[in-house]
Amino acid sequence: METGLKNRLYSLLERSGSKAIVQFESFFPGERFAGGKYHIGTHTITLYLEEIKGQCLQLFSSLDFFNEYIEIVFAHEIGHAEDKNLLWLADQLDLAETETERLGIALQIEENAWNFAESVIGSDSELFQVIKTHSLQPYRDQLLVGA
């Protein structure tokens, strides 16, 4: 990753007030198509650079917006790291008795992270709104199917 982009990401982290540890990897080690992951136990955000490139290509058919895209994904992961309700919500997720309840809690976790990211990135970013909407759509679709 180029130094300028890495500096922009660390500047975003500083601006957010987060003290999360940041790691960079190429690929997510699971089956999902994840650009980033927050680990609550170690307070660590990992960004998966090749996955983020793939997501950017999938959504925009080019890497023209890659730098902005990775910043938005990073802001979202910072949102998880700074969510004061995340531990409680994770517990509620474990206690959920129905799939609909579980999906609703998962959606709440994601919405909380996006709301924090929006406070850092700014709500006037059209690109942010497109990525946020695209990211939340599968959760909303699953809730509709499960309802």
PDB file of C-alpha atoms in Angstrom, residues 64 73 98 105:
ATOM      1  CA  ASP A  64     -11.019   4.964  -9.828  1.00  0.00           C
ATOM      2  CA  VAL A  73     -14.578   0.836   4.636  1.00  0.00           C
ATOM      3  CA  THR A  98     -35.309 -16.534  15.961  1.00  0.00           C
ATOM      4  CA  ILE A 105     -29.580  -7.332  15.673  1.00  0.00           C
TER       5      ILE A 105
END
